[in-house]
Structure formats: structure tokens, C-alpha cells
Amino acid sequence: MEEPQRARSLTVTTTASSFAENFSTSSSSFAYDREFLRTLPGLLIVAEIGLCFNGSAFVLYLSAAVVDASSVSPERDSHNFNSWAASSFFAFLVTICYAGNTYFSFIAWRSRTIQ
């Protein structure tokens, strides 16, 4: 013979998260983050961020330098020829610096991923 089904209880049981109980905004909560940056995955993330930043800065500065150089008027007696020429020169100088920094960031990132 079958037993009649019991009515379900209307109470809800919840559990507390141990993370929420131990969460604090003191400086000790950031100690894990500092230690994470000293580990291999943390160094890889920092290197990848540096590589992406330097690569994107190189592309943006290169496009700005090309636009700046193309806007220089070839006539020597134009009003601001020397200023435009100096601006173009330093724009390409900064672009070369970012290109070198991107290269060294890539080498550092590559050597860490091989290990």
C-alpha cells in the first residue's frame, strides 16, 4: 500500500559564504594580489598587458606620425615649416621608441612562456 505524500515545508535553508564572512577592506586583503604578481601567471599577465599597451601605442603613434609628416608643406617659405618638420621628426622618434619597447616586451613575454 502506498504512503500518502507529505506536504513540503515552506522554509528555505541557506548557507553563508565563507568568502563573504571573511571579506574585509583592510590592507591584508590585498596581500594575495601582491603575492600573485610575484608568481609566474601574475608575471605573464603583467607582461601581456605591457605588450598590448606598447603595441597599441606603437600603432597609434605611427599613424599620428604619418599624418603629421604628410601634412608638412614642401615649400620652405611657408609659415611654420620648421615647427612641422620638428614635430614630424619627434613623432617618428617616439614611434621608434615604442617599437623598441614593444619588441623587448615581446621578448620578455616569449621567454617567460617558454619556461
XYZ file of N, CA, C and O in Angstrom:
460
model
N 0.828 -1.168 0.000
C 0.000 0.000 0.000
C 0.883 1.246 0.000
O 1.874 1.309 0.689
N 0.487 2.242 -0.771
C 1.286 3.451 -0.905
C 1.021 4.402 0.246
O -0.102 4.538 0.710
N 2.140 5.071 0.651
C 2.007 6.070 1.709
C 1.571 7.396 1.094
O 1.998 7.735 -0.012
N 0.781 8.152 1.757
C 0.381 9.456 1.222
C 1.591 10.412 1.224
O 2.441 10.342 2.102
N 1.666 11.282 0.214
C 2.783 12.222 0.126
C 2.642 13.293 1.191
O 1.545 13.787 1.443
N 3.810 13.601 1.766
C 3.800 14.630 2.800
C 3.860 16.007 2.158
O 4.440 16.182 1.097
N 3.294 16.959 2.812
C 3.336 18.342 2.329
C 4.749 18.886 2.514
O 5.417 18.599 3.505
N 5.190 19.628 1.536
C 6.536 20.189 1.628
C 6.564 21.353 2.599
O 5.603 22.104 2.733
N 7.712 21.502 3.213
C 7.887 22.587 4.163
C 8.086 23.898 3.403
O 8.645 23.934 2.319
N 7.660 25.008 3.931
C 7.782 26.306 3.301
C 9.050 27.050 3.725
O 9.241 28.198 3.370
N 9.912 26.401 4.480
C 11.146 27.060 4.915
C 12.233 26.876 3.865
O 12.264 25.895 3.134
N 13.111 27.840 3.800
C 14.234 27.804 2.870
C 15.512 27.760 3.683
O 15.708 28.554 4.594
N 16.367 26.846 3.343
C 17.638 26.738 4.042
C 18.717 27.398 3.206
O 18.864 27.104 2.023
N 19.459 28.296 3.804
C 20.555 28.966 3.097
C 21.849 28.743 3.848
O 21.853 28.466 5.053
N 22.928 28.885 3.126
C 24.240 28.786 3.759
C 24.980 30.099 3.523
O 24.742 30.790 2.535
N 25.850 30.415 4.401
C 26.638 31.640 4.274
C 27.953 31.314 3.582
O 28.540 30.266 3.810
N 28.379 32.193 2.748
C 29.646 32.020 2.054
C 30.782 32.381 2.988
O 30.751 33.399 3.671
N 31.803 31.548 3.015
C 32.946 31.847 3.870
C 33.695 33.063 3.342
O 34.313 33.791 4.097
N 33.650 33.295 2.012
C 34.307 34.471 1.448
C 33.647 35.745 1.943
O 34.312 36.705 2.307
N 32.307 35.752 1.971
C 31.589 36.951 2.407
C 31.820 37.222 3.891
O 31.886 38.363 4.316
N 31.966 36.177 4.687
C 32.176 36.367 6.116
C 33.567 36.915 6.403
O 33.755 37.697 7.313
N 34.553 36.503 5.611
C 35.929 36.904 5.869
C 36.366 38.108 5.051
O 37.525 38.486 5.102
N 35.457 38.712 4.302
C 35.830 39.837 3.455
C 36.063 41.074 4.301
O 35.266 41.420 5.161
N 37.166 41.725 4.031
C 37.450 42.987 4.704
C 38.180 43.891 3.731
O 38.774 43.439 2.758
N 38.164 45.167 4.015
C 38.832 46.121 3.130
C 40.183 46.553 3.687
O 40.748 47.532 3.251
N 40.693 45.826 4.637
C 41.997 46.190 5.188
C 43.096 45.839 4.197
O 42.882 45.166 3.206
N 44.297 46.280 4.487
C 45.418 46.043 3.570
C 45.771 44.561 3.487
O 46.406 44.132 2.543
N 45.381 43.774 4.474
C 45.698 42.348 4.417
C 44.928 41.639 3.314
O 45.354 40.599 2.837
N 43.798 42.199 2.878
C 43.058 41.560 1.791
C 43.760 41.734 0.460
O 43.508 40.996 -0.468
N 44.648 42.726 0.349
C 45.392 42.936 -0.879
C 46.717 42.183 -0.895
O 47.425 42.211 -1.883
N 47.080 41.531 0.176
C 48.344 40.802 0.231
C 48.361 39.668 -0.795
O 49.393 39.381 -1.374
N 47.242 39.039 -1.036
C 47.191 37.967 -2.027
C 47.514 38.495 -3.409
O 48.217 37.861 -4.171
N 47.009 39.677 -3.736
C 47.272 40.248 -5.050
C 48.753 40.547 -5.239
O 49.301 40.326 -6.306
N 49.401 41.041 -4.207
C 50.834 41.305 -4.322
C 51.611 40.010 -4.512
O 52.558 39.956 -5.271
N 51.209 38.982 -3.817
C 51.889 37.698 -3.969
C 51.596 37.085 -5.332
O 52.441 36.412 -5.906
N 50.397 37.300 -5.849
C 50.050 36.752 -7.158
C 50.918 37.355 -8.247
O 51.331 36.679 -9.182
N 51.229 38.654 -8.141
C 52.057 39.298 -9.153
C 53.490 38.783 -9.135
O 54.209 38.936 -10.105
N 53.904 38.143 -8.064
C 55.250 37.575 -7.991
C 55.307 36.146 -8.507
O 56.385 35.577 -8.615
N 54.169 35.570 -8.825
C 54.140 34.212 -9.362
C 54.260 34.252 -10.876
O 54.135 35.306 -11.497
N 54.488 33.098 -11.484
C 54.632 33.022 -12.928
C 53.372 33.476 -13.668
O 53.478 34.289 -14.598
N 52.161 33.033 -13.298
C 50.974 33.542 -14.003
C 50.790 35.045 -13.832
O 50.372 35.743 -14.762
N 51.116 35.584 -12.675
C 50.999 37.019 -12.468
C 51.971 37.797 -13.329
O 51.627 38.828 -13.906
N 53.200 37.303 -13.451
C 54.189 37.961 -14.311
C 53.774 37.890 -15.771
O 53.992 38.829 -16.539
N 53.177 36.777 -16.171
C 52.721 36.652 -17.554
C 51.608 37.648 -17.861
O 51.577 38.238 -18.945
N 50.715 37.843 -16.915
C 49.630 38.800 -17.134
C 50.181 40.215 -17.251
O 49.790 40.972 -18.136
N 51.126 40.578 -16.381
C 51.723 41.915 -16.453
C 52.473 42.087 -17.767
O 52.394 43.130 -18.419
N 53.204 41.053 -18.190
C 53.945 41.140 -19.447
C 53.000 41.258 -20.638
O 53.277 42.007 -21.579
N 51.887 40.535 -20.615
C 50.923 40.626 -21.710
C 50.270 42.004 -21.749
O 50.035 42.554 -22.829
N 49.987 42.575 -20.589
C 49.401 43.918 -20.559
C 50.403 44.922 -21.115
O 50.048 45.795 -21.916
N 51.675 44.803 -20.715
C 52.706 45.699 -21.245
C 52.889 45.533 -22.736
O 53.070 46.516 -23.465
N 52.827 44.300 -23.194
C 52.973 44.044 -24.630
C 51.809 44.651 -25.399
O 52.015 45.302 -26.437
N 50.612 44.490 -24.922
C 49.438 45.059 -25.600
C 49.477 46.584 -25.570
O 49.172 47.234 -26.571
N 49.858 47.165 -24.433
C 49.933 48.621 -24.342
C 50.973 49.175 -25.301
O 50.708 50.120 -26.046
N 52.177 48.593 -25.296
C 53.240 49.107 -26.151
C 52.924 48.893 -27.620
O 53.220 49.758 -28.459
N 52.323 47.763 -27.955
C 51.955 47.510 -29.349
C 50.894 48.478 -29.850
O 50.998 49.009 -30.956
N 49.893 48.718 -29.019
C 48.842 49.654 -29.448
C 49.366 51.089 -29.487
O 48.996 51.861 -30.377
N 50.252 51.458 -28.556
C 50.843 52.797 -28.595
C 51.699 52.962 -29.841
O 51.696 54.020 -30.468
N 52.423 51.914 -30.229
C 53.229 51.976 -31.443
C 52.355 52.220 -32.672
O 52.654 53.076 -33.503
N 51.262 51.509 -32.778
C 50.373 51.665 -33.936
C 49.761 53.069 -33.956
O 49.705 53.721 -35.008
N 49.307 53.552 -32.810
C 48.688 54.876 -32.759
C 49.704 55.982 -33.055
O 49.405 56.925 -33.799
N 50.895 55.878 -32.472
C 51.913 56.894 -32.745
C 52.391 56.832 -34.184
O 52.716 57.863 -34.778
N 52.457 55.634 -34.758
C 52.862 55.515 -36.160
C 51.847 56.202 -37.066
O 52.222 56.954 -37.977
N 50.574 55.970 -36.808
C 49.561 56.619 -37.646
C 49.592 58.140 -37.453
O 49.458 58.897 -38.422
N 49.808 58.605 -36.222
C 49.892 60.048 -35.987
C 51.128 60.645 -36.659
O 51.072 61.748 -37.216
N 52.240 59.923 -36.643
C 53.464 60.425 -37.270
C 53.314 60.491 -38.783
O 53.783 61.447 -39.419
N 52.661 59.515 -39.378
C 52.448 59.527 -40.830
C 51.541 60.689 -41.216
O 51.811 61.405 -42.194
N 50.476 60.903 -40.464
C 49.576 62.024 -40.747
C 50.311 63.346 -40.553
O 50.176 64.272 -41.367
N 51.111 63.426 -39.509
C 51.865 64.655 -39.250
C 52.874 64.927 -40.360
O 53.009 66.058 -40.831
N 53.572 63.893 -40.802
C 54.567 64.075 -41.865
C 53.906 64.408 -43.200
O 54.454 65.185 -43.989
N 52.750 63.843 -43.451
C 52.082 64.126 -44.727
C 51.465 65.521 -44.773
O 51.184 66.036 -45.844
N 51.276 66.125 -43.619
C 50.687 67.458 -43.592
C 51.730 68.574 -43.693
O 51.373 69.744 -43.751
N 53.019 68.214 -43.711
C 54.066 69.229 -43.832
C 54.097 69.723 -45.268
O 54.159 68.948 -46.216
N 54.075 71.025 -45.417
C 54.107 71.637 -46.743
C 55.538 71.644 -47.276
O 56.471 71.967 -46.538
N 55.750 71.299 -48.550
C 57.117 71.220 -49.070
C 57.775 72.581 -49.312
O 58.982 72.656 -49.479
N 57.020 73.653 -49.323
C 57.620 74.960 -49.551
C 58.393 75.397 -48.317
O 57.895 75.358 -47.205
N 59.599 75.837 -48.522
C 60.451 76.260 -47.412
C 59.994 77.597 -46.814
O 60.279 77.877 -45.665
N 59.340 78.406 -47.584
C 58.950 79.710 -47.069
C 57.552 79.729 -46.446
O 57.015 80.794 -46.179
N 56.982 78.547 -46.219
C 55.683 78.526 -45.548
C 55.856 78.907 -44.084
O 56.949 78.863 -43.528
N 54.777 79.264 -43.450
C 54.820 79.901 -42.131
C 55.505 79.055 -41.056
O 56.412 79.511 -40.381
N 55.076 77.834 -40.866
C 55.595 77.018 -39.763
C 56.286 75.759 -40.255
O 56.148 74.695 -39.654
N 57.067 75.855 -41.309
C 57.710 74.665 -41.852
C 58.637 74.010 -40.834
O 58.612 72.793 -40.656
N 59.453 74.787 -40.138
C 60.396 74.224 -39.160
C 59.664 73.564 -37.995
O 60.081 72.515 -37.503
N 58.580 74.150 -37.579
C 57.801 73.547 -36.482
C 57.180 72.227 -36.913
O 57.200 71.249 -36.163
N 56.640 72.194 -38.123
C 56.037 70.960 -38.613
C 57.092 69.882 -38.843
O 56.868 68.710 -38.549
N 58.249 70.279 -39.353
C 59.321 69.303 -39.577
C 59.825 68.736 -38.254
O 60.054 67.530 -38.129
N 59.994 69.589 -37.255
C 60.436 69.118 -35.931
C 59.376 68.225 -35.300
O 59.692 67.198 -34.676
N 58.125 68.589 -35.479
C 57.036 67.775 -34.944
C 57.032 66.391 -35.581
O 56.874 65.372 -34.892
N 57.235 66.327 -36.873
C 57.282 65.039 -37.567
C 58.472 64.211 -37.116
O 58.368 63.001 -36.915
N 59.614 64.855 -36.966
C 60.815 64.147 -36.520
C 60.602 63.524 -35.150
O 60.887 62.340 -34.933
N 60.092 64.294 -34.192
C 59.892 63.768 -32.847
C 58.752 62.749 -32.792
O 58.783 61.831 -31.967
N 57.781 62.871 -33.661
C 56.718 61.858 -33.717
C 57.289 60.514 -34.163
O 56.969 59.465 -33.592
N 58.165 60.538 -35.164
C 58.790 59.287 -35.589
C 59.784 58.777 -34.553
O 59.943 57.559 -34.382
N 60.442 59.660 -33.815
C 61.353 59.244 -32.754
C 60.599 58.515 -31.646
O 61.025 57.458 -31.174
N 59.457 59.061 -31.245
C 58.627 58.403 -30.222
C 58.104 57.073 -30.751
O 58.044 56.074 -30.021
N 57.747 57.024 -32.029
C 57.264 55.774 -32.631
C 58.348 54.710 -32.588
O 58.082 53.541 -32.268
N 59.579 55.092 -32.892
C 60.690 54.136 -32.842
C 60.920 53.652 -31.412
O 61.187 52.461 -31.185
N 60.791 54.538 -30.438
C 60.937 54.133 -29.029
C 59.860 53.130 -28.627
O 60.151 52.126 -27.958
N 58.616 53.381 -29.013
C 57.548 52.430 -28.699
C 57.736 51.112 -29.443
O 57.410 50.047 -28.919
N 58.252 51.158 -30.657
C 58.519 49.920 -31.396
C 59.579 49.095 -30.682
O 59.446 47.871 -30.545
N 60.643 49.751 -30.211
C 61.677 49.035 -29.458
C 61.147 48.468 -28.162
O 61.451 47.335 -27.785
N 60.327 49.240 -27.464
C 59.743 48.771 -26.216
C 58.796 47.605 -26.463
O 58.731 46.662 -25.670
N 58.059 47.639 -27.557
C 57.191 46.523 -27.915
C 58.014 45.273 -28.188
O 57.660 44.167 -27.761
N 59.115 45.435 -28.889
C 59.992 44.294 -29.188
C 60.533 43.677 -27.901
O 60.491 42.456 -27.729
N 61.040 44.516 -26.986
C 61.583 43.983 -25.740
C 60.495 43.377 -24.857
O 60.730 42.383 -24.164
N 59.299 43.926 -24.885
C 58.180 43.325 -24.147
C 57.827 41.960 -24.725
O 57.523 41.025 -23.987
N 57.869 41.853 -26.050
C 57.583 40.578 -26.683
C 58.646 39.542 -26.325
O 58.319 38.388 -26.027
N 59.909 39.931 -26.338
C 60.991 39.010 -25.986
C 60.839 38.551 -24.533
O 60.993 37.364 -24.224
N 60.516 39.471 -23.624
C 60.324 39.113 -22.221
C 59.127 38.186 -22.057
O 59.183 37.205 -21.305
N 58.040 38.476 -22.755
C 56.848 37.624 -22.676
C 57.134 36.246 -23.251
O 56.733 35.237 -22.690
N 57.848 36.203 -24.358
C 58.157 34.931 -25.008
C 59.074 34.072 -24.154
O 58.893 32.856 -24.059
N 60.052 34.694 -23.497
C 60.983 33.910 -22.668
C 60.270 33.365 -21.427
O 60.622 32.301 -20.932
N 59.259 34.064 -20.928
C 58.530 33.560 -19.761
C 57.583 32.430 -20.131
O 57.337 31.534 -19.344
N 57.025 32.467 -21.333
C 56.092 31.416 -21.738
C 56.819 30.132 -22.106
O 56.250 29.057 -21.996
N 58.061 30.228 -22.542
C 58.822 29.023 -22.902
C 59.207 28.248 -21.652
O 59.231 27.030 -21.644
N 59.487 28.951 -20.563
C 59.886 28.287 -19.315
C 58.725 27.523 -18.821
O 58.467 26.629 -18.372
